[in-house]
Coordinates of C-alpha atoms in Angstrom, one line a residue:
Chain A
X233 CA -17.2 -13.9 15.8
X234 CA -14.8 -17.0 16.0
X235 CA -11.7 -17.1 14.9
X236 CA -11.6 -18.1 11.7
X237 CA -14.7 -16.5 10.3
X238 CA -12.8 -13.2 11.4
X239 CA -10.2 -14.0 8.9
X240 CA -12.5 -14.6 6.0
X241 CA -14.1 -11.5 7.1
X242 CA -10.7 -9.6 6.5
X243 CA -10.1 -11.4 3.4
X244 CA -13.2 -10.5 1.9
X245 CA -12.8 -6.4 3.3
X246 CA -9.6 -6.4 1.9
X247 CA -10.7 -7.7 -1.6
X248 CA -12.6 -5.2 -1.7
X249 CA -10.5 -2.2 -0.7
X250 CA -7.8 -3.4 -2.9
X251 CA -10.8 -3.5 -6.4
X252 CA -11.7 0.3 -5.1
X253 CA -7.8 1.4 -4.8
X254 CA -6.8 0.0 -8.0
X255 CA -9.8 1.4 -9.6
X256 CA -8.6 5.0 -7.9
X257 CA -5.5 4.9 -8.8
X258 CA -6.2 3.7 -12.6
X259 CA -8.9 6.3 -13.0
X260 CA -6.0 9.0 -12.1
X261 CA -3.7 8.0 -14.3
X262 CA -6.0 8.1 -17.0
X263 CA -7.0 11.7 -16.0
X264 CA -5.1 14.5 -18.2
X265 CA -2.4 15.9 -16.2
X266 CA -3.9 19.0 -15.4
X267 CA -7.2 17.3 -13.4
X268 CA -5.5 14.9 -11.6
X269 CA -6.5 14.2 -7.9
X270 CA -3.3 12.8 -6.7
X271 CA -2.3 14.6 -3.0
X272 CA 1.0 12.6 -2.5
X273 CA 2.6 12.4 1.1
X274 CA 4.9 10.6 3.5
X275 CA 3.4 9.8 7.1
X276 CA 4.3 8.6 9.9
X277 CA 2.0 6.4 11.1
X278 CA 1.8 4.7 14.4
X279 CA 1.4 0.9 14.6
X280 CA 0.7 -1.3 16.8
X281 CA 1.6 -4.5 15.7
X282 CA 4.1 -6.2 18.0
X283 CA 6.1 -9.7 16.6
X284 CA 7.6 -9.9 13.6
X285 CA 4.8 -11.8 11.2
X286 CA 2.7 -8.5 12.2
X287 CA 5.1 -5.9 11.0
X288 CA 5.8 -7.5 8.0
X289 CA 1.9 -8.5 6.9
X290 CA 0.6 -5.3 7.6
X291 CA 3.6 -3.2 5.5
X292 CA 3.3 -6.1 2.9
X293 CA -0.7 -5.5 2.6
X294 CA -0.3 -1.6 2.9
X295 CA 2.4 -2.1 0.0
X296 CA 0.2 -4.1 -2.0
X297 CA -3.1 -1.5 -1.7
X298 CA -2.1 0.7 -5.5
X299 CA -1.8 4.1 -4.0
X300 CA -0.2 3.3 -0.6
X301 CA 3.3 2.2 0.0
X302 CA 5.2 1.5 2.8
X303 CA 8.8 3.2 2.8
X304 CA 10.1 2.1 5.7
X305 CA 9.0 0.7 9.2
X306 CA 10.6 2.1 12.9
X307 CA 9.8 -0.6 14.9
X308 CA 11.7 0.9 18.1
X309 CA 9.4 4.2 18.0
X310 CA 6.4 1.9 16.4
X311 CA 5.6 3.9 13.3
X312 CA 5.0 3.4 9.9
X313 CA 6.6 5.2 7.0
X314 CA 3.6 5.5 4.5
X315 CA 3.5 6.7 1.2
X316 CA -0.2 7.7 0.0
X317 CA -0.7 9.0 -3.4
X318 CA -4.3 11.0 -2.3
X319 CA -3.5 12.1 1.1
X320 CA -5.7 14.9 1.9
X321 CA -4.5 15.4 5.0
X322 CA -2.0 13.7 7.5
X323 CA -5.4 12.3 10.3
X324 CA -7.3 10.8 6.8
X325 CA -4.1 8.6 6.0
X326 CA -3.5 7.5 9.2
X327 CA -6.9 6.6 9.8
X328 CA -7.4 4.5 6.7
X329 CA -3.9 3.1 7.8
X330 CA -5.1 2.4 11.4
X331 CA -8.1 0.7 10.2
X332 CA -6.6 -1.6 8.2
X333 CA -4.2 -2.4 10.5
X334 CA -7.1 -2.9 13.3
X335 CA -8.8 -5.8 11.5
X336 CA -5.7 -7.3 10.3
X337 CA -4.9 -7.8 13.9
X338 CA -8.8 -8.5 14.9
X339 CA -8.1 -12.1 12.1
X340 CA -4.8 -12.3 12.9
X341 CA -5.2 -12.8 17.2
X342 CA -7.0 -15.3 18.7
X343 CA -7.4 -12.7 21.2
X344 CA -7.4 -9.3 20.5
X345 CA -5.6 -8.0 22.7
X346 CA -3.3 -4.7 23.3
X347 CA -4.4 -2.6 20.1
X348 CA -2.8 0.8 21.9
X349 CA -0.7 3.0 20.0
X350 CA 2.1 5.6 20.8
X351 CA -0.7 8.7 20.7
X352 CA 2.7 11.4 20.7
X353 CA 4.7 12.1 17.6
X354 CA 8.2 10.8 18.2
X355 CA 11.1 12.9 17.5
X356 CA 13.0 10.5 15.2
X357 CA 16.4 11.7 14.9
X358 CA 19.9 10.1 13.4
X359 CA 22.3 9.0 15.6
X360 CA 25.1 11.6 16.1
X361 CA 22.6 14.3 14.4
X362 CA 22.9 17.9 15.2
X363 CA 21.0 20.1 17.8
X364 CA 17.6 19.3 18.3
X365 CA 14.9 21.4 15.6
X366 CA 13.6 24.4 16.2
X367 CA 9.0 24.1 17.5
X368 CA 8.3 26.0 14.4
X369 CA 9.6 23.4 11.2
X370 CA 7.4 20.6 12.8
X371 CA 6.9 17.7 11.0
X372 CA 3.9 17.8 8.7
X373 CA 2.7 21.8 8.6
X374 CA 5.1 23.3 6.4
X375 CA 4.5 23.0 2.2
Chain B
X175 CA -25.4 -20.7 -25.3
X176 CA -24.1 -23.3 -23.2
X177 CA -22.6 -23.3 -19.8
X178 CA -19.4 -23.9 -20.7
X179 CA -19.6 -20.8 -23.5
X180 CA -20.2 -18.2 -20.6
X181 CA -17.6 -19.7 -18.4
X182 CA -15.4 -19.0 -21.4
X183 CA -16.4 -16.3 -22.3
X184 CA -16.1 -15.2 -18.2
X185 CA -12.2 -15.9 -18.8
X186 CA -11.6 -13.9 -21.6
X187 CA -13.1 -10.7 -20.0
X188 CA -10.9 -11.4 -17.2
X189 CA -7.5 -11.6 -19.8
X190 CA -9.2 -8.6 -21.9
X191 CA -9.5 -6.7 -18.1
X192 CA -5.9 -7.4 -17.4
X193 CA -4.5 -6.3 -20.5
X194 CA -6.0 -3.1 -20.1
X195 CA -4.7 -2.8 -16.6
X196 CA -1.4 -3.7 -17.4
X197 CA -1.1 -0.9 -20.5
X198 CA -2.8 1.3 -18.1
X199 CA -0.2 1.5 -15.6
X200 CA 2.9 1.4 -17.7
X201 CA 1.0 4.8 -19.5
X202 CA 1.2 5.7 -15.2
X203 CA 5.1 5.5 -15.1
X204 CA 5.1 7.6 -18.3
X205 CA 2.8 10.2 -16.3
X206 CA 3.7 10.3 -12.8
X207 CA 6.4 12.6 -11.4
X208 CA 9.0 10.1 -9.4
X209 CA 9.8 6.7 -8.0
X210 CA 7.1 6.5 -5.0
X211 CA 3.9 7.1 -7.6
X212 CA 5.7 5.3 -10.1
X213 CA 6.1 2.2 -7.7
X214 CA 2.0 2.7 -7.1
X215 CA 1.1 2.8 -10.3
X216 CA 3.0 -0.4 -11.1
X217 CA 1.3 -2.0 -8.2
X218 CA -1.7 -2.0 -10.0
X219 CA -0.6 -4.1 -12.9
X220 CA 1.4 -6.2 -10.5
X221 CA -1.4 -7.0 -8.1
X222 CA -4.9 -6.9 -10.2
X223 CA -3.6 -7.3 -13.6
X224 CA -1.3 -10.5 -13.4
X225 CA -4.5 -11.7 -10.6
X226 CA -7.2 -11.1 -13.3
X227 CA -5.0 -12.9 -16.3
X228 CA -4.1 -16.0 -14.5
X229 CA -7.7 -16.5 -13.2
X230 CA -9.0 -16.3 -16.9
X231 CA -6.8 -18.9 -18.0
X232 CA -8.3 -20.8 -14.9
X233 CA -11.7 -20.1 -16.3
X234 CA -10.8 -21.2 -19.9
X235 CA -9.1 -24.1 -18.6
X236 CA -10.3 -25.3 -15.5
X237 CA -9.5 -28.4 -13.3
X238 CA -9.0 -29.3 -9.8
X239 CA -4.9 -29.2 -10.8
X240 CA -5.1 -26.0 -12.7
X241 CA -7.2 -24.1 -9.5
X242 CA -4.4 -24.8 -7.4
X243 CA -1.7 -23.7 -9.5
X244 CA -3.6 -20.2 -10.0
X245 CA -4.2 -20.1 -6.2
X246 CA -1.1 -20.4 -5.7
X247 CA 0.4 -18.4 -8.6
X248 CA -1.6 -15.6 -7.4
X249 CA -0.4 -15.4 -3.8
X250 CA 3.0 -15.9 -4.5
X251 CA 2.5 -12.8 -7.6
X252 CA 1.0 -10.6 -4.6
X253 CA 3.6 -11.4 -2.5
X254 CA 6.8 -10.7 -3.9
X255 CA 5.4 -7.9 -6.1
X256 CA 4.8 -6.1 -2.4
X257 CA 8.5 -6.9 -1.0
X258 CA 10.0 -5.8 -4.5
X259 CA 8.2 -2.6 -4.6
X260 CA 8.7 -1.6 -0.6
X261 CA 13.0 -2.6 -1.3
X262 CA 12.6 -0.8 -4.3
X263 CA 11.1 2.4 -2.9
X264 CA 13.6 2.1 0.4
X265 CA 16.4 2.0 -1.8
X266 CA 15.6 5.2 -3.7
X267 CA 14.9 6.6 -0.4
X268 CA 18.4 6.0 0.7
X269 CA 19.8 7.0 -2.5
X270 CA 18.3 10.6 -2.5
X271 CA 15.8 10.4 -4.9
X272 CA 13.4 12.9 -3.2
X273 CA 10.1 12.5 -3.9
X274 CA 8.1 15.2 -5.9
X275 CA 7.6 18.9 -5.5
X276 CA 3.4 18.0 -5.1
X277 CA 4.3 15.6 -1.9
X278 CA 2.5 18.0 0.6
X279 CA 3.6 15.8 3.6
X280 CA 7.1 14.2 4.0
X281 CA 7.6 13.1 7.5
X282 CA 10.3 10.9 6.5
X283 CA 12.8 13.4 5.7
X284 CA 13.2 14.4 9.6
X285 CA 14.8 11.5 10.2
X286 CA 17.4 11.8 7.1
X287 CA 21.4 12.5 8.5
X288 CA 21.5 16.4 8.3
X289 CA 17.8 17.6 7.4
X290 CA 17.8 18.5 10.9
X291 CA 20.0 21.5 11.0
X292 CA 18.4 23.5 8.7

């Protein structure tokens, strides 16, 4: 497909994501307490959007989706802080995340181009922080 | 029933629609348990309620004038609303509000100043 027709492609997919989250999401709150189906977590997801319009449409539309929010971004380690409110498990958020973020860059580029992402978890750590963590309180498997 | 009485009636649906979305979410930020769900369940109203209430008054009032206004009322709704709510959530972040005991998954707090040591 040509260019611009890719955009109105993502337009339309994206419509339609957005009517099924908010739908979700307003269903749950309307759920009594004790049935609810919200899973919330925080992950990291990598990215690979490159300039600056890229980063900032693809946290803006993740922002906008009801149920997933983006915390913060790392450009340097290319990852994603997500917030999802039904997260089942870390790969289903990321995925869902991930294909977003692949059309958005399919309408985006005139040519594709590098879609790669960093495959390892980066070991994100404050400046000055102390000794590195112990294998066994890995991101992600505790409660 | 005329033409015009659908579209009409069309545009009130869409008002009645984001009413209910509106009052739905604010009973979410009763509900929820902290500041990231909250923010999502605000999102809601922000994004598809506001949306579906501006394009009914299109509908009930519609001219070549009017369409553009809403067009552009609507992207510039979805747009802010998204920056507000991700400075809004980054700032609680910062600020320690943790987010709920039912958050299975918080990769986020690895990187906080002294969550590393324990």
């Amino acid at each position: 497909m040509s260019w611009p027709f890719r955009i109105i492609g993502f337009l339309l997919w994206y419509a339609k994501e957005f009517l099924l989250a908010n739908i979700s999401v307003t269903a749950d709150v309307l759920r009594p307490r004790r049935r609810m189906k919200m899973r919330p977590a925080i992950v990291a997801v990598p990215a690979a959007s490159q300039t600056d319009s890229e980063w900032t449409l693809i946290s803006s539309l993740i922002t906008l989706t009801p149920g997933t929010l983006t915390i913060t971004i790392s450009r340097e380690h290319g990852i994603l802080y997500v917030h999802g409110m039904f997260v089942d498990s870390r790969e289903q958020l990321v995925a869902e995340i991930q294909e977003m973020e692949d059309r958005l860059l399919h309408a985006m580029r005139r040519v594709p181009g590098d879609l790669s992402r960093p495959t390892e978890r980066p070991v994100v750590r404050p400046p000055g922080d102390g000794a590195p963590r112990p294998p066994s309180a890995r991101a992600g498997e505790g409660a | 029933m005329e033409f015009t009485d659908i579209i009409e009636a069309a545009g009130l649906l869409c008002i009645f629609l984001g009413i209910a979305t509106i009052v739905i979410s604010a009973i979410g930020l009763f509900k929820l348990p902290d500041l990231y769900l909250r923010a999502s369940a605000v999102g809601t109203s922000a994004g598809l309620g506001v949306a579906s209430i501006v394009l009914g008054a299109l509908l009930m009032d519609f001219s070549g004038l009017n369409l553009l206004k809403a067009v552009i009322a609507i992207i510039a709704q979805l747009l802010t609303s998204a920056v507000g709510s991700m400075a809004i959530a980054r700032a609680g972040y910062l600020n320690n509000a943790l987010p709920a005991e039912i958050t299975h998954i918080d990769e986020l707090r690895l990187t906080r100043r002294g969550e590393n040591r324990s």
